Amino acid sequence: MSLWEYANPVRFLRLSAKAQPVLWVAAGLSLSLGLLWGFFGTPDDMRQGSTVKIIYLHVPAALMAINAWFMMLVASLIWLIRRHHVSALAAKAAAPVGLMMTLIALVTGAIWGQPMWGTWWAWDPRLTSFLILFLFYLGYIALWSAIDDPDTAADFTSVLCLVGSVFAVLSRYAVKFWNQGLHQGTSVPVATGGRTISDVFFYPLVLSMVGFGLLFIALVFLRTGTEIRQRRTRALLARARRGG
Amino acid sequence: MTLRVEDLAVARGGVPILSGLSFSLRPGTALALRGPNGAGKTTLLRTLAGLQPPLAGQIHGAGEAIAYAGHADGLKAMLSVTENLTFWADVFGTSDIAPAMDAYDLHGLADRPAGTLSAGQKRRLGLARLLVTGRAIWALDEPTVSLDTQARSLFADSLSAHLQRGGSAVVATHIDVGLTLEELDIARYRAAPDLRAGASDEAFL
Amino acid sequence: MKALLLRDLRLAVRAGGGFGLGLAFFLIVTVLVPFAVGPDPALLSRIAPGVLWLGALLACLLSLDRLLALDHEDGTLDLLATAPLPLEGALGIKAFAHWITTGLPLVAAAPVLGLMLNLSVSGYAVLVGALLLGTPALSTIGLFGAALTVGVRRGGLLLSLLVLPLYVPTLIFGAEAARRAATGQEAATPLLMLAGLTLATLALMPFASAAVLRMGLR
């Protein structure tokens, strides 16, 4: 039993059908619990007041915006190396979800920034990096929809994803170099294992992060299933045409 | 060099169209591909030329020995006939374009920009390009399109001279090129509707 | 390889080849800026490095859809792919020809336009140097975008959408170097970053583009 067995579309659909109800329920529970706890169960921040509570949307969305791209990168590599169709379609399915996560992060950031920094938008390195990420998602999705042959489209978008990842990282450093920025430090620095916010805010935040993660996985499962069924319809139609 | 094709299968747009195709082409012989429109002649030629990978099977002896001439001639409208031909000669590492100019009677057009040529004249220039590649195996896709009778006989002469020099050719054509060629009816190798091996859609059926 | 370079250069300068279009576009964009922001010399002087870089970038972008699309339409790419020349080399040469016909004239014109935008005296050398170092990256990154969109009908807009985010680091380092020099700061760091970026794209992009093109031809 290896992971690669799920590269078979039929097996993947079977797994997806089994996993999806669990994922949706788990995502719904952790999201609603995390968000409700975050909004109503935590005290206002001393300096930021109640505006701080947007953190429960902003931080998980930003986290998933990056992780979605990372997942697409891994899926693209798997497609280029092992040519598993499910992998290519999963990358395709994840892109619009990642785009929406980026958009949520940008919008909530603007709403949070207005009372905090006194401006809706600032050319702060982090915001700018997310804007660039947003453009990468747009380009990736546009390229998928511009090419007719699904395998060629998968090839092209995979290479774009690889090259784009390199340039996204480059842009991140270029942007940091260009403007030092207003944005506060990361809330949950994974590398150091420490954290910059206190426990009361931290636990509901972790819960919403888990919820966003599960929601992302459930959406990718759902959308990948749709993509697989579309390809299957296409293949069946092509076979019917050849069979006469 | 002998071109050998073994149990070849090719696909167009992820759908297998030919399978189980085997033939060999000795130096000095030419093979005419026959078959109705859409049978896969162009796809087969592009596969032989290495422009797309075969679905299954092997091709021996093509690689750097094959010169491909498709529907488009790869001509630049703003370059003269001589410049176009010299460019391709340089790319393929040969230098003398005079024999090619002779073979297709292009001397009178030498300084005309390719953009001002008629369709038949362009085709002649496109076919002359094959001579400057210096390659032994020609893969020709409908070479006689828009050629008049006289130009067609130029082509027939050039092809038979090529065969006499020990070259060979695979020609996809509907019409008689004026030479007796071995024929291969590729309609017989039409991929069965239930053939699944290797096609990209296979995984979804 | 030399033949390909000469052919591309010759095509660019012949009538209808598009040589000079990028330059004219650069000129017009730069000349339009004072109409848009007002004639205040201090303001123009402040924004001059950025405007010149942006103008160069857009002029470069404008000519990218001719880089491979024309050769694709007339079948040249198919024939080049079967030629003894490695496709990576051929594409590298095409990007080089694009740079000579688009990037280099922009570099030459930048000081004159800088004069019109009241660029401060200390900025000229670094501006030209930064453009000289950075425009090859614009051509090679553009080559990759052109390879991705070569088979797409009316791919020009898609090409811009794909290439613009990839241009961000080049633009930042290039304009930053020119800006720092114009305001009297040291500009060595962004110039070095820019040079590194250009070298990396020169080394990698022909390979990525050739890989994409081979996938697309089949």
XYZ file of C-alpha atoms in Angstrom:
667
model
C 0.000 0.000 0.000
C 1.726 3.153 -1.106
C 0.672 6.736 -1.454
C 1.079 6.484 -5.241
C -1.979 4.239 -5.457
C -4.072 7.368 -5.096
C -2.533 8.623 -8.319
C -5.170 6.454 -9.945
C -8.186 8.734 -10.467
C -10.718 6.066 -9.544
C -8.941 5.218 -6.300
C -8.589 8.894 -5.570
C -12.308 9.475 -6.069
C -13.085 6.583 -3.750
C -10.783 7.944 -1.052
C -12.128 11.440 -1.596
C -15.722 10.263 -1.211
C -14.833 8.613 2.091
C -12.686 11.441 3.420
C -14.804 14.410 2.405
C -17.679 14.129 4.950
C -15.152 13.823 7.777
C -13.132 16.762 6.447
C -16.149 19.027 6.019
C -17.457 18.293 9.515
C -14.028 18.707 11.089
C -13.412 21.939 9.146
C -16.832 23.315 10.094
C -16.396 22.454 13.755
C -12.882 23.808 14.176
C -13.625 26.922 12.118
C -16.816 27.853 13.934
C -15.330 27.013 17.321
C -12.094 28.885 16.580
C -13.800 31.949 15.137
C -16.528 32.154 17.817
C -13.997 31.664 20.594
C -11.761 34.209 18.957
C -14.450 36.832 18.428
C -16.399 36.470 21.665
C -14.175 34.549 24.071
C -11.048 36.695 24.066
C -10.466 40.068 25.695
C -9.812 43.204 23.651
C -6.187 44.069 23.133
C -4.827 46.852 25.300
C -3.725 49.008 22.388
C -5.538 47.598 19.371
C -8.993 47.237 20.961
C -11.438 44.870 19.305
C -9.856 45.317 15.868
C -7.280 42.735 16.840
C -9.938 40.047 16.415
C -9.646 40.117 12.669
C -6.440 38.186 13.290
C -8.530 34.989 13.377
C -9.333 35.460 9.699
C -6.245 37.304 8.549
C -3.490 35.055 9.832
C -4.996 31.665 8.833
C -5.899 32.981 5.370
C -2.389 34.319 4.858
C -0.940 31.033 6.058
C -3.079 29.033 3.642
C -2.370 31.431 0.772
C 1.306 30.496 1.008
C 0.727 26.828 1.779
C -1.627 26.475 -1.184
C 1.123 27.698 -3.501
C 3.553 25.336 -1.808
C 1.129 22.461 -2.308
C 0.795 23.418 -6.000
C 4.583 23.443 -6.276
C 4.850 19.912 -4.859
C 1.962 18.697 -7.028
C 3.573 20.272 -10.120
C 6.855 18.530 -9.374
C 5.051 15.205 -8.985
C 3.350 15.757 -12.345
C 6.597 16.668 -14.109
C 8.516 13.743 -12.632
C 5.970 10.935 -12.352
C 3.191 12.208 -14.629
C 0.304 11.390 -12.306
C -2.764 13.118 -13.632
C -4.409 13.498 -10.230
C -1.430 15.525 -9.103
C -1.694 17.988 -11.997
C -5.441 18.322 -11.504
C -5.024 18.835 -7.754
C -2.665 21.731 -8.483
C -5.217 23.165 -10.900
C -7.967 22.713 -8.300
C -5.962 24.375 -5.535
C -5.152 27.554 -7.471
C -8.518 29.367 -7.188
C -8.736 28.401 -3.509
C -5.288 29.850 -2.957
C -6.278 32.958 -4.882
C -9.296 33.479 -2.607
C -7.160 32.910 0.506
C -4.752 35.569 -0.749
C -7.647 37.906 -1.418
C -9.071 37.336 2.084
C -5.647 38.001 3.598
C -5.310 41.225 1.575
C -8.815 42.489 2.338
C -8.723 41.675 6.047
C -5.272 43.212 6.146
C -6.643 46.425 4.659
C -9.567 46.468 7.099
C -7.188 45.890 9.988
C -4.657 48.364 8.664
C -7.129 51.233 8.432
C -7.601 51.772 12.206
C -4.084 50.605 13.094
C -1.850 52.350 10.566
C -4.418 54.942 9.524
C -4.409 53.791 5.943
C -6.182 51.134 3.901
C -3.119 50.280 1.950
C 0.560 50.707 2.544
C 3.402 49.464 0.368
C 4.624 47.397 3.213
C 6.834 44.400 2.301
C 4.381 41.785 3.520
C 1.339 43.326 1.876
C 3.293 43.846 -1.313
C 4.517 40.260 -1.294
C 0.938 39.048 -0.999
C -0.069 41.296 -3.851
C 2.670 39.719 -5.977
C 1.503 36.270 -4.891
C -1.993 37.278 -5.980
C -0.632 38.165 -9.442
C 1.153 34.814 -9.639
C -2.106 33.004 -8.875
C -3.892 35.032 -11.558
C -1.240 34.223 -14.164
C -1.245 30.549 -13.239
C -5.038 30.272 -13.543
C -5.066 32.262 -16.803
C -2.446 29.957 -18.317
C -4.477 26.870 -17.387
C -7.532 28.259 -19.108
C -5.651 29.460 -22.200
C -4.331 26.084 -23.378
C -6.696 23.542 -24.879
C -4.774 20.311 -24.504
C -4.998 19.311 -20.815
C -1.600 17.595 -20.685
C 0.205 20.487 -22.334
C -1.597 22.879 -19.999
C -0.459 20.769 -17.039
C 3.132 20.808 -18.342
C 3.191 24.560 -18.928
C 1.555 25.504 -15.639
C 3.874 23.166 -13.741
C 6.952 24.839 -15.201
C 5.391 28.248 -14.528
C 4.765 27.185 -10.926
C 8.412 26.128 -10.501
C 9.854 29.264 -12.085
C 7.234 31.411 -10.356
C 8.179 29.982 -6.958
C 11.790 30.996 -7.457
C 10.713 34.482 -8.491
C 8.198 34.729 -5.646
C 10.981 34.090 -3.140
C 13.236 36.557 -4.984
C 10.474 39.155 -4.948
C 10.014 38.622 -1.225
C 13.630 39.570 -0.571
C 13.637 42.319 -3.183
C 10.574 43.866 -1.582
C 12.135 43.668 1.893
C 15.176 45.414 0.504
C 12.998 48.067 -1.067
C 10.934 48.993 1.976
C 11.406 48.024 5.612
C 7.715 48.273 6.400
C 5.084 48.791 9.067
C 3.812 45.263 9.418
C 4.098 43.651 12.813
C 6.285 40.596 13.206
C 4.891 37.166 12.576
C 2.383 35.995 15.170
C 3.511 32.393 15.294
C 7.187 32.148 14.342
C 7.495 28.476 13.537
C 11.259 28.499 13.171
C 11.974 29.650 16.713
C 9.128 27.746 18.306
C 8.281 30.751 20.430
C 5.336 33.030 19.997
C 4.764 36.724 20.192
C 1.171 36.674 21.414
C -0.222 35.434 24.699
C -2.090 32.166 25.248
C -5.598 33.678 25.339
C -5.228 34.760 21.730
C -3.062 31.846 20.701
C -5.365 28.844 21.232
C -8.364 30.122 19.238
C -5.904 31.259 16.553
C -4.448 27.762 16.271
C -7.972 26.376 16.090
C -8.919 28.689 13.208
C -5.662 27.867 11.454
C -6.513 24.177 11.694
C -10.018 25.008 10.453
C -8.708 26.941 7.442
C -6.305 24.107 6.691
C -9.055 21.506 6.795
C -11.329 23.731 4.728
C -8.588 24.056 2.129
C -8.048 20.302 1.978
C -11.795 19.648 1.711
C -12.157 22.217 -1.089
C -9.185 20.777 -2.974
C -10.638 17.270 -2.666
C -13.984 18.513 -3.959
C -12.529 20.505 -6.845
C -10.037 17.802 -7.832
C -12.951 15.367 -7.998
C -14.770 17.739 -10.335
C -11.688 18.107 -12.531
C -11.255 14.324 -12.684
C -14.886 13.844 -13.692
C -14.501 16.493 -16.396
C -11.440 14.769 -17.800
C -13.266 11.430 -17.627
C -16.208 12.869 -19.566
C -13.789 14.217 -22.155
C -12.019 10.870 -22.457
C -15.291 8.958 -22.766
C -16.558 11.360 -25.428
C -13.311 11.032 -27.368
C -13.551 7.249 -27.203
C -17.184 7.303 -28.291
C -16.243 9.463 -31.280
C -13.460 7.083 -32.291
C -15.685 4.074 -31.817
C -18.085 5.691 -34.278
C 21.064 4.918 -43.156
C 18.035 2.671 -42.829
C 15.016 4.070 -41.032
C 13.364 1.336 -39.018
C 10.021 1.711 -37.264
C 8.840 -1.018 -34.900
C 5.350 -1.391 -33.517
C 4.857 2.357 -33.417
C 1.790 3.985 -31.891
C 1.145 7.713 -32.116
C -1.412 9.984 -30.497
C -2.919 13.305 -31.445
C -4.293 15.450 -28.638
C -4.017 12.590 -26.148
C -6.027 10.205 -28.344
C -4.223 7.271 -30.001
C -4.733 7.334 -33.775
C -2.229 4.838 -35.161
C -0.882 1.668 -33.603
C 1.139 -1.407 -34.523
C 2.889 0.385 -37.357
C 6.148 -1.205 -38.532
C 8.184 -0.550 -41.652
C 11.748 -0.047 -42.720
C 13.088 2.304 -45.309
C 16.381 1.411 -46.987
C 18.642 4.029 -48.555
C 17.559 4.800 -52.076
C 13.870 4.109 -51.481
C 10.890 6.305 -50.834
C 7.663 5.493 -49.093
C 4.351 7.163 -49.883
C 1.948 7.388 -46.957
C -1.628 7.050 -48.100
C -4.768 7.496 -46.121
C -7.771 9.770 -45.858
C -7.643 13.191 -44.189
C -7.203 12.885 -40.451
C -5.741 9.389 -40.693
C -2.589 10.561 -38.914
C -0.103 11.203 -41.718
C 1.084 14.527 -40.308
C 1.236 13.131 -36.776
C 3.296 10.169 -38.001
C 5.732 12.424 -39.855
C 6.128 14.746 -36.860
C 6.788 11.716 -34.663
C 9.408 10.404 -37.107
C 11.050 13.845 -37.157
C 11.265 13.788 -33.353
C 8.872 16.702 -32.835
C 6.635 14.598 -30.636
C 7.307 11.428 -28.681
C 5.757 8.147 -29.815
C 3.077 6.624 -27.633
C 4.702 3.204 -27.970
C 7.256 1.458 -30.137
C 10.665 2.456 -31.453
C 12.116 4.546 -34.247
C 15.687 3.692 -35.261
C 17.935 5.682 -37.535
C 16.004 8.958 -37.588
C 17.280 11.480 -35.038
C 19.849 13.766 -36.626
C 19.452 12.120 -40.047
C 15.946 13.343 -40.779
C 14.834 16.603 -42.365
C 11.218 17.594 -41.924
C 9.144 19.739 -44.260
C 5.666 20.457 -42.970
C 2.802 22.619 -44.148
C 4.679 25.778 -43.180
C 7.937 26.433 -44.981
C 9.724 28.409 -42.262
C 10.355 31.339 -44.594
C 10.744 34.952 -43.569
C 8.788 37.320 -45.753
C 11.300 40.122 -45.358
C 14.372 38.101 -46.302
C 15.303 37.402 -49.898
C 15.266 33.911 -51.359
C 19.056 33.684 -51.086
C 19.047 34.935 -47.501
C 16.383 32.449 -46.460
C 18.248 29.565 -48.001
C 21.664 30.667 -46.730
C 20.246 30.893 -43.217
C 19.050 27.304 -43.229
C 22.286 26.143 -44.819
C 24.221 27.809 -41.983
C 21.959 26.332 -39.322
C 22.453 22.840 -40.719
C 26.191 23.396 -41.161
C 26.302 23.187 -44.951
C 27.400 26.120 -47.047
C 26.651 25.651 -50.723
C 23.158 26.732 -51.729
C 23.790 26.673 -55.488
C 22.650 23.046 -56.067
C 19.393 23.772 -54.258
C 18.868 26.948 -56.299
C 19.519 24.942 -59.461
C 17.234 22.079 -58.528
C 14.214 24.305 -58.035
C 15.068 26.899 -60.656
C 15.290 29.730 -58.132
C 18.095 31.795 -59.687
C 15.653 34.172 -61.312
C 14.067 34.854 -57.925
C 17.296 35.055 -55.910
C 16.924 38.656 -54.716
C 13.146 38.765 -54.356
C 11.885 38.989 -50.752
C 10.146 35.731 -49.885
C 7.029 37.681 -48.982
C 6.473 38.687 -52.610
C 6.615 35.126 -53.944
C 3.535 33.244 -55.077
C 2.386 30.225 -53.080
C 3.995 27.820 -55.539
C 7.270 29.735 -55.570
C 7.331 29.717 -51.763
C 6.805 25.987 -51.814
C 9.717 25.569 -54.201
C 11.894 27.545 -51.825
C 10.641 25.432 -48.923
C 11.544 22.258 -50.778
C 14.935 23.658 -51.771
C 15.589 24.013 -48.055
C 15.631 20.202 -47.803
C 18.629 20.091 -50.123
C 20.677 22.488 -48.004
C 20.060 20.457 -44.827
C 22.325 17.745 -46.221
C 20.265 15.139 -44.410
C 19.627 11.646 -45.718
C 16.002 11.036 -44.788
C 13.293 13.443 -45.855
C 9.953 13.530 -44.076
C 7.639 15.409 -46.429
C 4.113 16.480 -45.621
C 2.103 17.170 -48.787
C 5.148 18.477 -50.687
C 3.336 19.131 -53.956
C 0.627 21.428 -52.597
C 0.266 24.528 -54.818
C 2.971 23.381 -57.247
C 2.219 23.589 -60.969
C 3.067 20.759 -63.372
C 6.479 22.123 -64.152
C 7.404 22.638 -60.506
C 6.058 19.194 -59.715
C 8.476 17.687 -62.196
C 11.297 19.695 -60.602
C 10.303 18.091 -57.309
C 10.189 14.618 -58.864
C 13.668 15.144 -60.361
C 15.056 16.403 -57.077
C 13.532 13.485 -55.179
C 14.852 10.876 -57.589
C 18.309 12.491 -57.518
C 18.150 12.356 -53.719
C 17.249 8.654 -53.846
C 20.056 7.950 -56.309
C 22.517 9.600 -53.940
C 21.467 7.028 -51.339
C 18.914 9.191 -49.581
C 15.423 8.129 -48.667
C 12.077 9.801 -48.093
C 8.728 9.358 -46.397
C 6.119 11.323 -48.300
C 2.555 11.963 -47.207
C 0.582 12.789 -50.317
C -2.771 12.356 -51.988
C -1.574 12.810 -55.516
C 0.864 11.024 -57.760
C 4.267 12.703 -57.445
C 5.446 11.329 -60.811
C 7.636 8.572 -59.416
C 6.912 4.997 -58.534
C 7.062 4.803 -54.780
C 6.421 2.048 -52.298
C 3.058 2.649 -50.741
C 1.889 2.321 -47.178
C -1.801 2.660 -46.432
C -1.840 3.902 -42.873
C -5.612 3.547 -42.593
C -4.903 -0.127 -41.884
C -3.049 0.833 -38.713
C -5.842 2.908 -37.276
C -5.759 2.518 -33.522
C -8.583 0.350 -32.252
C -11.178 2.335 -30.282
C -10.422 0.314 -27.172
C -6.654 0.806 -27.398
C -5.609 2.361 -24.115
C -1.873 1.844 -23.853
C -0.073 5.016 -22.937
C -2.627 7.575 -24.031
C -3.025 10.434 -21.607
C -6.752 9.895 -21.247
C -6.223 6.251 -20.397
C -6.082 6.870 -16.681
C -9.576 8.362 -16.749
C -11.402 5.529 -18.494
C 24.256 30.283 -34.020
C 25.792 33.295 -35.661
C 23.473 32.759 -38.612
C 20.445 32.855 -36.323
C 21.652 36.001 -34.581
C 22.331 37.750 -37.895
C 18.988 36.666 -39.283
C 17.079 37.984 -36.255
C 18.953 41.284 -36.348
C 18.380 41.618 -40.079
C 14.680 40.856 -39.657
C 14.402 43.455 -36.921
C 15.852 46.283 -38.996
C 13.995 45.455 -42.236
C 10.746 47.282 -42.909
C 7.976 46.025 -40.654
C 10.459 44.289 -38.368
C 9.523 46.390 -35.374
C 12.990 47.751 -34.653
C 12.591 51.189 -33.136
C 9.015 50.588 -32.043
C 10.119 49.827 -28.504
C 12.340 52.890 -28.544
C 9.503 55.103 -29.786
C 7.203 53.679 -27.132
C 9.807 54.387 -24.440
C 10.126 57.951 -25.701
C 6.386 58.559 -25.727
C 5.744 57.070 -22.272
C 8.497 59.170 -20.759
C 7.362 62.317 -22.503
C 3.789 61.762 -21.332
C 4.782 61.597 -17.663
C 5.304 65.366 -17.169
C 1.859 65.946 -18.735
C 0.371 63.608 -16.151
C 2.204 64.714 -13.002
C 2.923 68.362 -13.751
C 6.092 70.192 -14.789
C 7.573 70.722 -11.307
C 11.329 70.059 -11.810
C 11.871 68.850 -8.248
C 9.105 66.267 -8.544
C 10.281 65.112 -11.984
C 13.818 64.814 -10.721
C 12.621 62.650 -7.848
C 10.579 60.244 -9.969
C 12.900 60.194 -13.019
C 14.776 56.937 -12.208
C 11.538 55.046 -11.617
C 9.817 56.449 -14.695
C 12.771 55.588 -16.908
C 12.917 52.047 -15.572
C 9.185 51.534 -15.924
C 9.250 52.931 -19.462
C 12.095 50.579 -20.413
C 10.262 47.626 -18.881
C 7.014 48.376 -20.734
C 8.837 48.961 -24.018
C 10.524 45.592 -23.589
C 7.236 43.902 -22.738
C 5.603 45.377 -25.814
C 7.966 43.622 -28.191
C 7.920 40.215 -26.494
C 4.991 38.736 -28.355
C 7.008 38.945 -31.577
C 9.927 37.087 -30.030
C 8.682 33.563 -30.769
C 5.149 33.922 -32.129
C 6.245 34.886 -35.658
C 8.661 31.966 -35.848
C 5.913 29.690 -34.590
C 3.421 30.827 -37.214
C 5.673 30.326 -40.207
C 6.973 26.954 -39.016
C 10.520 28.109 -38.261
C 10.351 26.809 -34.685
C 9.489 23.276 -35.852
C 12.410 23.344 -38.243
C 14.764 24.802 -35.643
C 13.741 22.053 -33.215
C 14.885 19.428 -35.748
C 18.103 21.303 -36.601
C 21.486 20.270 -35.185
C 21.525 23.451 -33.086
C 20.400 22.778 -29.485
C 17.073 24.485 -28.899
C 18.397 26.030 -25.677
C 21.166 27.716 -27.635
C 18.821 28.871 -30.366
C 16.481 30.427 -27.799
C 19.358 32.045 -25.946
C 20.466 33.599 -29.224
C 16.956 34.818 -29.942
C 16.777 36.474 -26.518
C 20.192 38.054 -27.195
C 18.973 39.401 -30.536
C 15.885 40.762 -28.782
C 18.111 42.516 -26.265
C 20.314 44.054 -28.974
C 17.315 45.369 -30.894
C 15.194 46.427 -27.883
C 17.205 46.665 -24.673
C 20.353 48.271 -26.018
C 18.619 51.208 -27.786
C 16.690 51.861 -24.565
C 19.929 52.014 -22.610
C 21.324 54.466 -25.141
C 18.222 56.659 -25.083
C 17.819 56.717 -21.293
C 20.345 59.539 -20.593
C 18.655 61.854 -23.103
C 15.256 61.182 -21.594
C 16.797 61.561 -18.137
C 17.781 65.054 -19.171
C 14.181 65.837 -20.062
C 13.010 64.526 -16.684
C 15.606 66.606 -14.839
C 17.467 63.579 -13.476
C 20.172 64.732 -11.069
C 23.711 64.653 -12.426
C 24.955 61.974 -10.042
C 22.328 59.540 -11.365
C 23.271 59.163 -15.030
C 26.162 56.724 -14.811
C 24.377 54.361 -12.455
C 21.092 54.609 -14.382
C 22.811 53.557 -17.604
C 24.789 50.899 -15.771
C 21.657 49.509 -14.112
C 19.767 49.416 -17.408
C 22.733 47.763 -19.082
C 22.831 45.119 -16.335
C 19.083 44.703 -15.996
C 17.628 44.751 -19.504
C 19.176 41.362 -20.468
C 17.135 39.863 -17.618
C 14.003 41.482 -19.068
C 14.721 39.788 -22.407
C 15.449 36.332 -20.982
C 12.471 36.364 -18.602
C 10.384 37.559 -21.533
C 11.677 34.633 -23.578
C 10.222 32.286 -20.967
C 6.875 34.074 -21.079
C 6.905 33.983 -24.880
C 7.617 30.239 -24.816
C 4.672 29.649 -22.463
C 2.236 31.546 -24.680
C 3.580 30.595 -28.100
C 0.667 28.395 -29.121
C -2.017 30.567 -27.538
C -4.204 32.570 -29.884
C -3.859 36.259 -29.115
C -1.457 35.446 -26.298
C -0.132 38.995 -25.939
C -2.229 39.913 -22.927
C -1.623 36.576 -21.237
C 2.085 37.065 -21.882
C 2.008 40.396 -20.033
C 0.067 38.873 -17.148
C 2.616 36.062 -16.786
C 5.733 38.153 -17.243
C 4.932 41.234 -15.145
C 5.127 39.488 -11.737
C 8.394 37.879 -12.862
C 9.779 41.340 -13.633
C 9.251 42.611 -10.071
C 12.705 41.803 -8.636
C 14.517 43.219 -11.671
C 12.479 46.399 -11.536
C 13.020 46.835 -7.809
C 16.794 46.395 -7.883
C 17.242 48.365 -11.101
C 15.147 51.348 -10.108
C 16.501 51.273 -6.560
C 20.084 51.506 -7.832
C 19.217 54.462 -10.062
C 17.228 56.149 -7.280
C 20.018 55.758 -4.735
C 22.599 57.132 -7.128
C 20.387 60.105 -8.002
C 19.993 60.978 -4.324
C 23.688 60.565 -3.642
C 23.562 57.249 -1.768
C 25.760 54.265 -2.522
C 24.233 52.053 -5.197
C 26.634 49.117 -5.213
C 24.351 46.694 -3.355
C 21.325 46.889 -5.675
C 23.642 46.873 -8.700
C 25.294 43.674 -7.507
C 21.901 42.091 -6.802
C 20.769 43.115 -10.265
C 23.860 41.629 -11.865
C 23.333 38.386 -9.956
C 19.711 38.250 -11.023
C 20.607 38.818 -14.665
C 23.305 36.149 -14.629
C 20.922 33.665 -13.027
C 18.184 34.305 -15.611
C 20.758 34.101 -18.428
C 21.827 30.706 -17.151
C 18.403 29.239 -16.418
C 15.761 30.804 -18.646
C 16.912 29.375 -22.011
C 16.639 25.898 -20.486
C 13.211 26.501 -18.965
C 11.990 28.042 -22.235
C 13.339 25.183 -24.367
C 11.717 22.642 -22.041
C 8.387 24.427 -22.344
C 8.688 24.767 -26.111
C 9.436 21.061 -26.559
C 6.373 20.226 -24.490
C 4.320 22.585 -26.620
C 5.460 21.303 -30.009
C 4.128 17.820 -29.465
